């Protein structure tokens, strides 16, 4: 369990569970995170990766009424986000807007755009459509799926439709298909349910118990990744839903969450209650591997686990890829310490940067190198030195 | 000259005597060659009453030596003369040689006379006179020779006369002879149909064919005229023969040899052999496929028959193969162009290959049967995992060894056919083993339900087996994998392979024990993990129910230890019992540690924990707690999720650890009021003792139990713990109650 590069750290005051990538912020790589404190004043932090990529800076700190169980940033407006919160027996979900002039205010208050207050039982999550502007919003509680129409200018959210998941199906979460605005996958105790939002009907079900988290591959249609308590990670091809297409061992304890890379398909991140974050590379489905590189990494065939980041001191519940810089991800362990990790990557542009990267000081730490595309021939000799320098995880995708 | 004959002889004789008395030469060296026997024999030949047979003999003999270019008609006559002349010529040569001898004698005498001249004048005189006499003798001999020639000439003319007088007779005899032959032949042809029929009746087709082919040219020449009836009759007979022969060829009851003979006969009868050949080939193909079938049958037989007869299978196969091979060799002898040897080699190839694969697949079936037979019986009250494991182990090893010995036997039989394939067979068996273990691995995965793509159709039924059975099975599989990796392959199978090592690898050995070991090692680990996961999952369900059902925020004051701990401990105990059956004990014994570190940790941790909880009420104290707690977690993190080992303690401890971690996670998802927190506190307090008994690593268990309480206090709105005396009281009450409920187990 070695080899994780030490990440760029940050500290929250309290315990925390959720972190979200601010997708709409195209200028900076920033994340939103909220605390989970039963008795103290909770906070939402807007943190940004400095331009050098060396530290996480707090861009905004806002107080939040109660402990945050779910937080997600609006994919088309960087100032809007949603939270799911509870306090003792009360629970709620709301859409918030970061005040425009928060930098100049002393104690900026979050502006509540809308309250998603049509729930009758414990709310699990709020979903935005990940692929663009969409005035719809989904919220999931233990028993129901609600579709909201959100009018951010009029600051109102209305329940468009509401459907019960059925008796004895306790919903635990869900994911909105980035390829199909009408398709939502929900997880419950014993199965994954696929809903069509137009009809608000359950279209399909995969009987697969103990799913804790679910994520669609944003690049490849029909691909869904699930995280389970004990049995690890499964990749599903929804065209063949009977059996998982692939299976990873997951974590030593529960696999809490999985996130597909927004840019590079097959690259999957998972976090678990064994205080670790694992980076996986799914093997290409047979038949379509268009940009397979010249260099075949032998380890890749046998071990899909690319790297394991283990510098955490408590269970990791929060995980987010940066969609702006898809080689950066942020993780959040329960002790309230968000951590950003940068996977060293050399982009598509050719050999210049890879040789730079190899010779740079940074590479002497055990960092993970992702190289997309083919390797320029003059770099191959440099690559031969990798072992010598002491880097042992190089993957060519 | 005739007058001088006598005195000349006299003189010569005297002279010779003289010489002989003087030099003692051979006294009878001159005249003895005149043997009259030659004349006699020649006369005998020339006598008119000679035997014609003898004549024929002579004729044939002399033909060899006759001068080329002679008219064969005259040959007889000449030969009579020649044998006479030969004699004469011989005599002439002999005489010439005599003369020569005499000449040398004379010269020698001259020489001697020279020598003796000086000693005895008288002698000289005698010599001189004798020499002159000898000279005259020789002259006389010449005259004799001429006389002789004359005699020869007259004899020749006389023998010519005899010859001419005999010639006609001879010619006549010859003519008669030829006629007789012709008559014989005609007789033969007239008899042919009856003969043929006789042959058909007796089945002597070979003779019939010989007769018919002998007569064929005659039929060809005269068939349309004089022998028409005869020809027709015999052709009919031949047609029946052909029919019979064909029947013979295609009848399976006939031996291959007789069938081959029949083909040869047909061929001699100018039967269209090509069509016949193709037909025959078809037939042979059938025959071959039949052979193949037989082999398959043998293979199948050997597979379907049960253990006792297993030994005999190889023998049966070899026997079968040997029978087939001798047949094939026979066919090959008579019909090399059929390439039967190749065919049969191919057939044997296929058959043996099939045999190998079927053997292995059968073995796999055996193993999975023995695995599922006992574990599958849910109703069978007393089935121990150990029995299953041992049975499976035995099946693996015994089955493999059986296969090996079978094939070794096959090779040892030194059957020609199999010897040719020896290299292949060894390769196949090795390959077979490689594939066998691979598919055994697959089969294991399939049985465990892990490999869901394989279990497509059986997945549902497997699911019905229930987790309990499956988890047991997985445990057995894990242990079996270890067994295969650790002992079965390296010790038994690989060892016996190296013993029978044969040089005939083309691409290196097909059986790589190392690879198989690696596969099984990883499979074993996988199964162990799977087993642990399954068990944990089961307990997780219990825990989940425990945490999701009550409303923790409105929890009532704890009155007793919650029931779920019983369930929890019961499950753990069951796991322990199962594990105990199969897995070996770890090297480190529990009591060893509990004496030293374990007890101290627990005694120390209790006040510490209480201290923490009290302090955690203030914010400052809380963050301090968090820090120390984090430091502790960091220090011990690696201890929580250690590698599972194949020991009872390791497995049980891992399960306990995972369950406690799950416990913690479930707690973190809830919000508690004071009573809810106290209930958790009480339950954990109760669990502490039995869990430490069950698990190996007391320190970690203590730590994790503390963690649960910390998590509960964090998620509690009003975390005021129960007083230790109350805790103790409630725990004692619970213990008393459980003792009361089931005294025998206690």
PDB file of C-alpha atoms in Angstrom, chain B residues 57-308:
ATOM      1  CA  UNK B  57      17.557 -83.280 -73.089  1.00  0.00           C
ATOM      2  CA  UNK B  58      20.618 -83.167 -75.119  1.00  0.00           C
ATOM      3  CA  UNK B  59      19.013 -80.755 -77.463  1.00  0.00           C
ATOM      4  CA  UNK B  60      18.209 -78.306 -74.753  1.00  0.00           C
ATOM      5  CA  UNK B  61      21.625 -78.687 -73.223  1.00  0.00           C
ATOM      6  CA  UNK B  62      23.496 -78.265 -76.407  1.00  0.00           C
ATOM      7  CA  UNK B  63      21.460 -75.271 -77.496  1.00  0.00           C
ATOM      8  CA  UNK B  64      23.319 -73.280 -74.983  1.00  0.00           C
ATOM      9  CA  UNK B  65      26.671 -74.059 -76.409  1.00  0.00           C
ATOM     10  CA  UNK B  66      25.852 -74.198 -80.092  1.00  0.00           C
ATOM     11  CA  UNK B  67      27.730 -71.879 -82.347  1.00  0.00           C
ATOM     12  CA  UNK B  68      25.664 -68.858 -83.245  1.00  0.00           C
ATOM     13  CA  UNK B  69      24.024 -68.553 -86.649  1.00  0.00           C
ATOM     14  CA  UNK B  70      23.252 -72.197 -87.153  1.00  0.00           C
ATOM     15  CA  UNK B  71      19.911 -73.089 -88.553  1.00  0.00           C
ATOM     16  CA  UNK B  72      17.895 -74.586 -85.759  1.00  0.00           C
ATOM     17  CA  UNK B  73      16.597 -77.231 -88.171  1.00  0.00           C
ATOM     18  CA  UNK B  74      20.024 -78.601 -88.758  1.00  0.00           C
ATOM     19  CA  UNK B  75      21.170 -78.207 -85.268  1.00  0.00           C
ATOM     20  CA  UNK B  76      20.517 -81.768 -84.302  1.00  0.00           C
ATOM     21  CA  UNK B  77      22.559 -83.203 -87.136  1.00  0.00           C
ATOM     22  CA  UNK B  78      25.436 -80.944 -86.587  1.00  0.00           C
ATOM     23  CA  UNK B  79      25.467 -81.675 -82.989  1.00  0.00           C
ATOM     24  CA  UNK B  80      25.867 -85.347 -83.572  1.00  0.00           C
ATOM     25  CA  UNK B  81      28.794 -84.554 -85.748  1.00  0.00           C
ATOM     26  CA  UNK B  82      30.103 -82.006 -83.435  1.00  0.00           C
ATOM     27  CA  UNK B  83      30.325 -84.200 -80.443  1.00  0.00           C
ATOM     28  CA  UNK B  84      32.352 -86.564 -82.649  1.00  0.00           C
ATOM     29  CA  UNK B  85      34.520 -83.847 -83.993  1.00  0.00           C
ATOM     30  CA  UNK B  86      35.094 -82.519 -80.594  1.00  0.00           C
ATOM     31  CA  UNK B  87      36.535 -85.758 -79.561  1.00  0.00           C
ATOM     32  CA  UNK B  88      38.767 -85.770 -82.565  1.00  0.00           C
ATOM     33  CA  UNK B  89      39.861 -82.258 -82.013  1.00  0.00           C
ATOM     34  CA  UNK B  90      40.620 -83.055 -78.503  1.00  0.00           C
ATOM     35  CA  UNK B  91      42.709 -85.876 -79.510  1.00  0.00           C
ATOM     36  CA  UNK B  92      44.478 -83.711 -82.031  1.00  0.00           C
ATOM     37  CA  UNK B  93      45.298 -81.232 -79.382  1.00  0.00           C
ATOM     38  CA  UNK B  94      46.497 -83.952 -77.135  1.00  0.00           C
ATOM     39  CA  UNK B  95      48.763 -85.256 -79.818  1.00  0.00           C
ATOM     40  CA  UNK B  96      50.157 -81.891 -80.572  1.00  0.00           C
ATOM     41  CA  UNK B  97      50.935 -81.582 -76.925  1.00  0.00           C
ATOM     42  CA  UNK B  98      52.661 -84.970 -77.071  1.00  0.00           C
ATOM     43  CA  UNK B  99      54.733 -83.867 -79.934  1.00  0.00           C
ATOM     44  CA  UNK B 100      55.700 -80.816 -78.111  1.00  0.00           C
ATOM     45  CA  UNK B 101      56.654 -82.884 -75.145  1.00  0.00           C
ATOM     46  CA  UNK B 102      58.745 -85.097 -77.238  1.00  0.00           C
ATOM     47  CA  UNK B 103      60.427 -82.103 -78.731  1.00  0.00           C
ATOM     48  CA  UNK B 104      61.372 -80.784 -75.391  1.00  0.00           C
ATOM     49  CA  UNK B 105      62.474 -84.227 -74.339  1.00  0.00           C
ATOM     50  CA  UNK B 106      64.750 -84.252 -77.325  1.00  0.00           C
ATOM     51  CA  UNK B 107      66.204 -80.977 -76.576  1.00  0.00           C
ATOM     52  CA  UNK B 108      66.765 -82.003 -73.019  1.00  0.00           C
ATOM     53  CA  UNK B 109      68.392 -85.155 -74.181  1.00  0.00           C
ATOM     54  CA  UNK B 110      70.614 -83.116 -76.389  1.00  0.00           C
ATOM     55  CA  UNK B 111      71.608 -81.052 -73.445  1.00  0.00           C
ATOM     56  CA  UNK B 112      72.280 -84.099 -71.394  1.00  0.00           C
ATOM     57  CA  UNK B 113      74.265 -85.587 -74.147  1.00  0.00           C
ATOM     58  CA  UNK B 114      76.348 -82.493 -74.127  1.00  0.00           C
ATOM     59  CA  UNK B 115      76.957 -82.901 -70.510  1.00  0.00           C
ATOM     60  CA  UNK B 116      77.751 -86.515 -70.660  1.00  0.00           C
ATOM     61  CA  UNK B 117      79.841 -86.275 -73.789  1.00  0.00           C
ATOM     62  CA  UNK B 118      82.981 -85.645 -72.032  1.00  0.00           C
ATOM     63  CA  UNK B 119      82.475 -88.549 -69.618  1.00  0.00           C
ATOM     64  CA  UNK B 120      81.249 -91.335 -71.785  1.00  0.00           C
ATOM     65  CA  UNK B 121      81.870 -91.417 -75.512  1.00  0.00           C
ATOM     66  CA  UNK B 122      79.866 -94.470 -75.844  1.00  0.00           C
ATOM     67  CA  UNK B 123      76.984 -92.758 -74.356  1.00  0.00           C
ATOM     68  CA  UNK B 124      77.367 -89.966 -76.769  1.00  0.00           C
ATOM     69  CA  UNK B 125      77.159 -92.327 -79.608  1.00  0.00           C
ATOM     70  CA  UNK B 126      74.115 -93.973 -78.264  1.00  0.00           C
ATOM     71  CA  UNK B 127      72.496 -90.654 -77.796  1.00  0.00           C
ATOM     72  CA  UNK B 128      73.237 -89.532 -81.245  1.00  0.00           C
ATOM     73  CA  UNK B 129      71.812 -92.640 -82.776  1.00  0.00           C
ATOM     74  CA  UNK B 130      68.780 -92.541 -80.552  1.00  0.00           C
ATOM     75  CA  UNK B 131      68.158 -88.941 -81.449  1.00  0.00           C
ATOM     76  CA  UNK B 132      68.217 -89.682 -85.096  1.00  0.00           C
ATOM     77  CA  UNK B 133      65.846 -92.548 -84.483  1.00  0.00           C
ATOM     78  CA  UNK B 134      63.523 -90.351 -82.569  1.00  0.00           C
ATOM     79  CA  UNK B 135      63.530 -87.930 -85.412  1.00  0.00           C
ATOM     80  CA  UNK B 136      62.424 -90.578 -87.769  1.00  0.00           C
ATOM     81  CA  UNK B 137      59.790 -91.597 -85.223  1.00  0.00           C
ATOM     82  CA  UNK B 138      58.338 -88.173 -85.250  1.00  0.00           C
ATOM     83  CA  UNK B 139      58.196 -88.182 -88.997  1.00  0.00           C
ATOM     84  CA  UNK B 140      56.379 -91.407 -88.689  1.00  0.00           C
ATOM     85  CA  UNK B 141      53.951 -89.850 -86.334  1.00  0.00           C
ATOM     86  CA  UNK B 142      53.092 -87.195 -88.818  1.00  0.00           C
ATOM     87  CA  UNK B 143      52.106 -89.858 -91.225  1.00  0.00           C
ATOM     88  CA  UNK B 144      50.025 -91.450 -88.524  1.00  0.00           C
ATOM     89  CA  UNK B 145      48.310 -88.186 -87.958  1.00  0.00           C
ATOM     90  CA  UNK B 146      47.341 -87.908 -91.536  1.00  0.00           C
ATOM     91  CA  UNK B 147      45.919 -91.391 -91.360  1.00  0.00           C
ATOM     92  CA  UNK B 148      43.992 -90.378 -88.352  1.00  0.00           C
ATOM     93  CA  UNK B 149      42.534 -87.371 -90.103  1.00  0.00           C
ATOM     94  CA  UNK B 150      41.425 -89.554 -92.883  1.00  0.00           C
ATOM     95  CA  UNK B 151      39.689 -91.785 -90.435  1.00  0.00           C
ATOM     96  CA  UNK B 152      37.976 -88.846 -88.834  1.00  0.00           C
ATOM     97  CA  UNK B 153      36.723 -87.605 -92.157  1.00  0.00           C
ATOM     98  CA  UNK B 154      35.240 -90.923 -92.988  1.00  0.00           C
ATOM     99  CA  UNK B 155      33.597 -91.117 -89.620  1.00  0.00           C
ATOM    100  CA  UNK B 156      32.111 -87.734 -90.085  1.00  0.00           C
ATOM    101  CA  UNK B 157      30.611 -88.584 -93.392  1.00  0.00           C
ATOM    102  CA  UNK B 158      29.188 -91.718 -91.880  1.00  0.00           C
ATOM    103  CA  UNK B 159      27.622 -89.870 -89.000  1.00  0.00           C
ATOM    104  CA  UNK B 160      26.139 -87.390 -91.449  1.00  0.00           C
ATOM    105  CA  UNK B 161      24.503 -90.253 -93.088  1.00  0.00           C
ATOM    106  CA  UNK B 162      23.068 -91.448 -89.823  1.00  0.00           C
ATOM    107  CA  UNK B 163      21.819 -88.007 -89.079  1.00  0.00           C
ATOM    108  CA  UNK B 164      19.972 -87.536 -92.282  1.00  0.00           C
ATOM    109  CA  UNK B 165      18.401 -90.897 -91.880  1.00  0.00           C
ATOM    110  CA  UNK B 166      17.176 -89.899 -88.379  1.00  0.00           C
ATOM    111  CA  UNK B 167      16.026 -86.386 -89.217  1.00  0.00           C
ATOM    112  CA  UNK B 168      12.660 -87.291 -90.537  1.00  0.00           C
ATOM    113  CA  UNK B 169      11.875 -89.373 -87.516  1.00  0.00           C
ATOM    114  CA  UNK B 170      12.720 -86.602 -85.241  1.00  0.00           C
ATOM    115  CA  UNK B 171      10.608 -84.104 -87.056  1.00  0.00           C
ATOM    116  CA  UNK B 172       7.714 -86.424 -86.814  1.00  0.00           C
ATOM    117  CA  UNK B 173       8.150 -86.835 -83.085  1.00  0.00           C
ATOM    118  CA  UNK B 174       8.199 -83.157 -82.651  1.00  0.00           C
ATOM    119  CA  UNK B 175       5.031 -82.678 -84.572  1.00  0.00           C
ATOM    120  CA  UNK B 176       3.346 -85.321 -82.522  1.00  0.00           C
ATOM    121  CA  UNK B 177       4.458 -83.602 -79.388  1.00  0.00           C
ATOM    122  CA  UNK B 178       3.028 -80.273 -80.462  1.00  0.00           C
ATOM    123  CA  UNK B 179      -0.234 -81.790 -81.357  1.00  0.00           C
ATOM    124  CA  UNK B 180      -0.410 -83.399 -78.017  1.00  0.00           C
ATOM    125  CA  UNK B 181       0.102 -80.037 -76.279  1.00  0.00           C
ATOM    126  CA  UNK B 182      -2.553 -78.453 -78.373  1.00  0.00           C
ATOM    127  CA  UNK B 183      -4.907 -81.258 -77.552  1.00  0.00           C
ATOM    128  CA  UNK B 184      -4.160 -80.789 -73.894  1.00  0.00           C
ATOM    129  CA  UNK B 185      -4.993 -77.146 -74.158  1.00  0.00           C
ATOM    130  CA  UNK B 186      -8.188 -77.782 -75.972  1.00  0.00           C
ATOM    131  CA  UNK B 187      -9.084 -80.300 -73.369  1.00  0.00           C
ATOM    132  CA  UNK B 188      -8.324 -77.733 -70.714  1.00  0.00           C
ATOM    133  CA  UNK B 189     -10.513 -75.152 -72.333  1.00  0.00           C
ATOM    134  CA  UNK B 190     -13.344 -77.576 -72.712  1.00  0.00           C
ATOM    135  CA  UNK B 191     -12.953 -78.494 -69.094  1.00  0.00           C
ATOM    136  CA  UNK B 192     -12.682 -74.907 -67.980  1.00  0.00           C
ATOM    137  CA  UNK B 193     -16.312 -74.204 -67.154  1.00  0.00           C
ATOM    138  CA  UNK B 194     -16.621 -77.295 -65.023  1.00  0.00           C
ATOM    139  CA  UNK B 195     -13.333 -76.573 -63.362  1.00  0.00           C
ATOM    140  CA  UNK B 196     -14.363 -73.050 -62.628  1.00  0.00           C
ATOM    141  CA  UNK B 197     -17.615 -74.211 -61.157  1.00  0.00           C
ATOM    142  CA  UNK B 198     -15.777 -76.663 -59.046  1.00  0.00           C
ATOM    143  CA  UNK B 199     -13.540 -73.891 -57.841  1.00  0.00           C
ATOM    144  CA  UNK B 200     -16.495 -71.700 -57.054  1.00  0.00           C
ATOM    145  CA  UNK B 201     -18.012 -74.468 -55.072  1.00  0.00           C
ATOM    146  CA  UNK B 202     -14.890 -75.056 -53.112  1.00  0.00           C
ATOM    147  CA  UNK B 203     -14.178 -71.362 -52.833  1.00  0.00           C
ATOM    148  CA  UNK B 204     -10.768 -71.665 -54.436  1.00  0.00           C
ATOM    149  CA  UNK B 205     -11.139 -68.418 -56.250  1.00  0.00           C
ATOM    150  CA  UNK B 206      -7.451 -67.968 -56.674  1.00  0.00           C
ATOM    151  CA  UNK B 207      -7.204 -71.175 -58.746  1.00  0.00           C
ATOM    152  CA  UNK B 208     -10.262 -70.245 -60.747  1.00  0.00           C
ATOM    153  CA  UNK B 209      -8.836 -66.913 -61.609  1.00  0.00           C
ATOM    154  CA  UNK B 210      -5.555 -68.487 -62.571  1.00  0.00           C
ATOM    155  CA  UNK B 211      -7.321 -70.935 -64.878  1.00  0.00           C
ATOM    156  CA  UNK B 212      -9.399 -68.294 -66.448  1.00  0.00           C
ATOM    157  CA  UNK B 213      -6.633 -65.853 -67.073  1.00  0.00           C
ATOM    158  CA  UNK B 214      -4.620 -68.713 -68.615  1.00  0.00           C
ATOM    159  CA  UNK B 215      -7.403 -69.448 -71.051  1.00  0.00           C
ATOM    160  CA  UNK B 216      -8.222 -65.866 -71.737  1.00  0.00           C
ATOM    161  CA  UNK B 217      -5.875 -65.374 -74.745  1.00  0.00           C
ATOM    162  CA  UNK B 218      -7.370 -68.390 -76.453  1.00  0.00           C
ATOM    163  CA  UNK B 219     -10.827 -67.176 -75.914  1.00  0.00           C
ATOM    164  CA  UNK B 220      -9.776 -63.903 -77.295  1.00  0.00           C
ATOM    165  CA  UNK B 221      -8.415 -65.471 -80.457  1.00  0.00           C
ATOM    166  CA  UNK B 222     -10.892 -68.239 -81.096  1.00  0.00           C
ATOM    167  CA  UNK B 223     -13.735 -67.337 -78.818  1.00  0.00           C
ATOM    168  CA  UNK B 224     -16.024 -66.419 -81.671  1.00  0.00           C
ATOM    169  CA  UNK B 225     -15.652 -69.634 -83.577  1.00  0.00           C
ATOM    170  CA  UNK B 226     -14.924 -73.017 -82.194  1.00  0.00           C
ATOM    171  CA  UNK B 227     -14.983 -72.366 -78.412  1.00  0.00           C
ATOM    172  CA  UNK B 228     -18.076 -70.199 -78.281  1.00  0.00           C
ATOM    173  CA  UNK B 229     -20.068 -72.358 -75.965  1.00  0.00           C
ATOM    174  CA  UNK B 230     -17.090 -73.018 -73.902  1.00  0.00           C
ATOM    175  CA  UNK B 231     -16.302 -69.352 -73.652  1.00  0.00           C
ATOM    176  CA  UNK B 232     -19.801 -68.446 -72.677  1.00  0.00           C
ATOM    177  CA  UNK B 233     -19.936 -71.046 -69.999  1.00  0.00           C
ATOM    178  CA  UNK B 234     -16.650 -70.028 -68.518  1.00  0.00           C
ATOM    179  CA  UNK B 235     -17.494 -66.346 -68.665  1.00  0.00           C
ATOM    180  CA  UNK B 236     -20.616 -67.044 -66.751  1.00  0.00           C
ATOM    181  CA  UNK B 237     -18.614 -68.876 -64.205  1.00  0.00           C
ATOM    182  CA  UNK B 238     -16.195 -65.996 -64.005  1.00  0.00           C
ATOM    183  CA  UNK B 239     -19.030 -63.570 -63.519  1.00  0.00           C
ATOM    184  CA  UNK B 240     -20.168 -65.536 -60.524  1.00  0.00           C
ATOM    185  CA  UNK B 241     -16.636 -65.497 -59.320  1.00  0.00           C
ATOM    186  CA  UNK B 242     -16.467 -61.750 -59.640  1.00  0.00           C
ATOM    187  CA  UNK B 243     -19.724 -61.386 -57.868  1.00  0.00           C
ATOM    188  CA  UNK B 244     -18.593 -63.610 -55.102  1.00  0.00           C
ATOM    189  CA  UNK B 245     -15.320 -61.780 -54.810  1.00  0.00           C
ATOM    190  CA  UNK B 246     -17.047 -58.445 -54.624  1.00  0.00           C
ATOM    191  CA  UNK B 247     -19.308 -59.758 -52.007  1.00  0.00           C
ATOM    192  CA  UNK B 248     -16.322 -60.984 -50.176  1.00  0.00           C
ATOM    193  CA  UNK B 249     -14.667 -57.619 -50.303  1.00  0.00           C
ATOM    194  CA  UNK B 250     -17.596 -55.756 -48.929  1.00  0.00           C
ATOM    195  CA  UNK B 251     -18.631 -58.243 -46.375  1.00  0.00           C
ATOM    196  CA  UNK B 252     -17.420 -57.252 -42.959  1.00  0.00           C
ATOM    197  CA  UNK B 253     -17.325 -60.755 -41.684  1.00  0.00           C
ATOM    198  CA  UNK B 254     -14.416 -61.632 -43.920  1.00  0.00           C
ATOM    199  CA  UNK B 255     -10.985 -61.076 -42.582  1.00  0.00           C
ATOM    200  CA  UNK B 256      -9.077 -58.180 -43.967  1.00  0.00           C
ATOM    201  CA  UNK B 257      -6.536 -60.507 -45.473  1.00  0.00           C
ATOM    202  CA  UNK B 258      -9.041 -62.491 -47.494  1.00  0.00           C
ATOM    203  CA  UNK B 259     -10.670 -59.310 -48.573  1.00  0.00           C
ATOM    204  CA  UNK B 260      -7.383 -57.980 -49.749  1.00  0.00           C
ATOM    205  CA  UNK B 261      -6.778 -61.203 -51.658  1.00  0.00           C
ATOM    206  CA  UNK B 262     -10.140 -60.885 -53.270  1.00  0.00           C
ATOM    207  CA  UNK B 263      -9.225 -57.451 -54.440  1.00  0.00           C
ATOM    208  CA  UNK B 264      -6.039 -58.734 -55.960  1.00  0.00           C
ATOM    209  CA  UNK B 265      -7.950 -61.449 -57.766  1.00  0.00           C
ATOM    210  CA  UNK B 266     -10.466 -59.021 -59.087  1.00  0.00           C
ATOM    211  CA  UNK B 267      -7.699 -56.878 -60.305  1.00  0.00           C
ATOM    212  CA  UNK B 268      -6.305 -59.852 -62.195  1.00  0.00           C
ATOM    213  CA  UNK B 269      -9.668 -60.419 -63.766  1.00  0.00           C
ATOM    214  CA  UNK B 270      -9.451 -56.988 -65.328  1.00  0.00           C
ATOM    215  CA  UNK B 271     -12.346 -55.888 -63.245  1.00  0.00           C
ATOM    216  CA  UNK B 272     -12.666 -52.084 -63.245  1.00  0.00           C
ATOM    217  CA  UNK B 273     -10.430 -51.638 -60.260  1.00  0.00           C
ATOM    218  CA  UNK B 274     -10.811 -47.904 -60.002  1.00  0.00           C
ATOM    219  CA  UNK B 275     -14.430 -47.987 -59.114  1.00  0.00           C
ATOM    220  CA  UNK B 276     -13.698 -50.910 -56.970  1.00  0.00           C
ATOM    221  CA  UNK B 277     -10.953 -49.013 -55.295  1.00  0.00           C
ATOM    222  CA  UNK B 278     -13.139 -46.077 -54.491  1.00  0.00           C
ATOM    223  CA  UNK B 279     -15.778 -48.388 -53.224  1.00  0.00           C
ATOM    224  CA  UNK B 280     -13.279 -50.190 -51.190  1.00  0.00           C
ATOM    225  CA  UNK B 281     -11.876 -46.989 -49.862  1.00  0.00           C
ATOM    226  CA  UNK B 282     -15.289 -45.959 -48.806  1.00  0.00           C
ATOM    227  CA  UNK B 283     -15.634 -49.226 -47.162  1.00  0.00           C
ATOM    228  CA  UNK B 284     -12.322 -48.815 -45.496  1.00  0.00           C
ATOM    229  CA  UNK B 285     -13.230 -45.392 -44.369  1.00  0.00           C
ATOM    230  CA  UNK B 286     -16.257 -46.834 -42.773  1.00  0.00           C
ATOM    231  CA  UNK B 287     -14.072 -49.407 -41.280  1.00  0.00           C
ATOM    232  CA  UNK B 288     -11.774 -46.770 -39.942  1.00  0.00           C
ATOM    233  CA  UNK B 289     -14.517 -44.703 -38.497  1.00  0.00           C
ATOM    234  CA  UNK B 290     -15.741 -47.824 -36.942  1.00  0.00           C
ATOM    235  CA  UNK B 291     -12.358 -48.326 -35.440  1.00  0.00           C
ATOM    236  CA  UNK B 292     -12.449 -44.830 -34.205  1.00  0.00           C
ATOM    237  CA  UNK B 293     -15.810 -45.419 -32.724  1.00  0.00           C
ATOM    238  CA  UNK B 294     -14.476 -48.428 -31.025  1.00  0.00           C
ATOM    239  CA  UNK B 295     -11.674 -46.406 -29.599  1.00  0.00           C
ATOM    240  CA  UNK B 296     -14.047 -43.744 -28.509  1.00  0.00           C
ATOM    241  CA  UNK B 297     -16.132 -46.369 -26.940  1.00  0.00           C
ATOM    242  CA  UNK B 298     -13.180 -47.639 -25.109  1.00  0.00           C
ATOM    243  CA  UNK B 299     -12.396 -44.155 -24.016  1.00  0.00           C
ATOM    244  CA  UNK B 300     -15.951 -43.631 -22.957  1.00  0.00           C
ATOM    245  CA  UNK B 301     -16.092 -46.942 -21.322  1.00  0.00           C
ATOM    246  CA  UNK B 302     -13.087 -46.132 -19.335  1.00  0.00           C
ATOM    247  CA  UNK B 303     -14.640 -42.888 -18.360  1.00  0.00           C
ATOM    248  CA  UNK B 304     -18.001 -44.102 -17.425  1.00  0.00           C
ATOM    249  CA  UNK B 305     -16.843 -47.061 -15.566  1.00  0.00           C
ATOM    250  CA  UNK B 306     -16.147 -46.416 -11.975  1.00  0.00           C
ATOM    251  CA  UNK B 307     -12.984 -46.516 -10.005  1.00  0.00           C
ATOM    252  CA  UNK B 308     -12.467 -50.263  -9.693  1.00  0.00           C
TER     253      UNK B 308
END
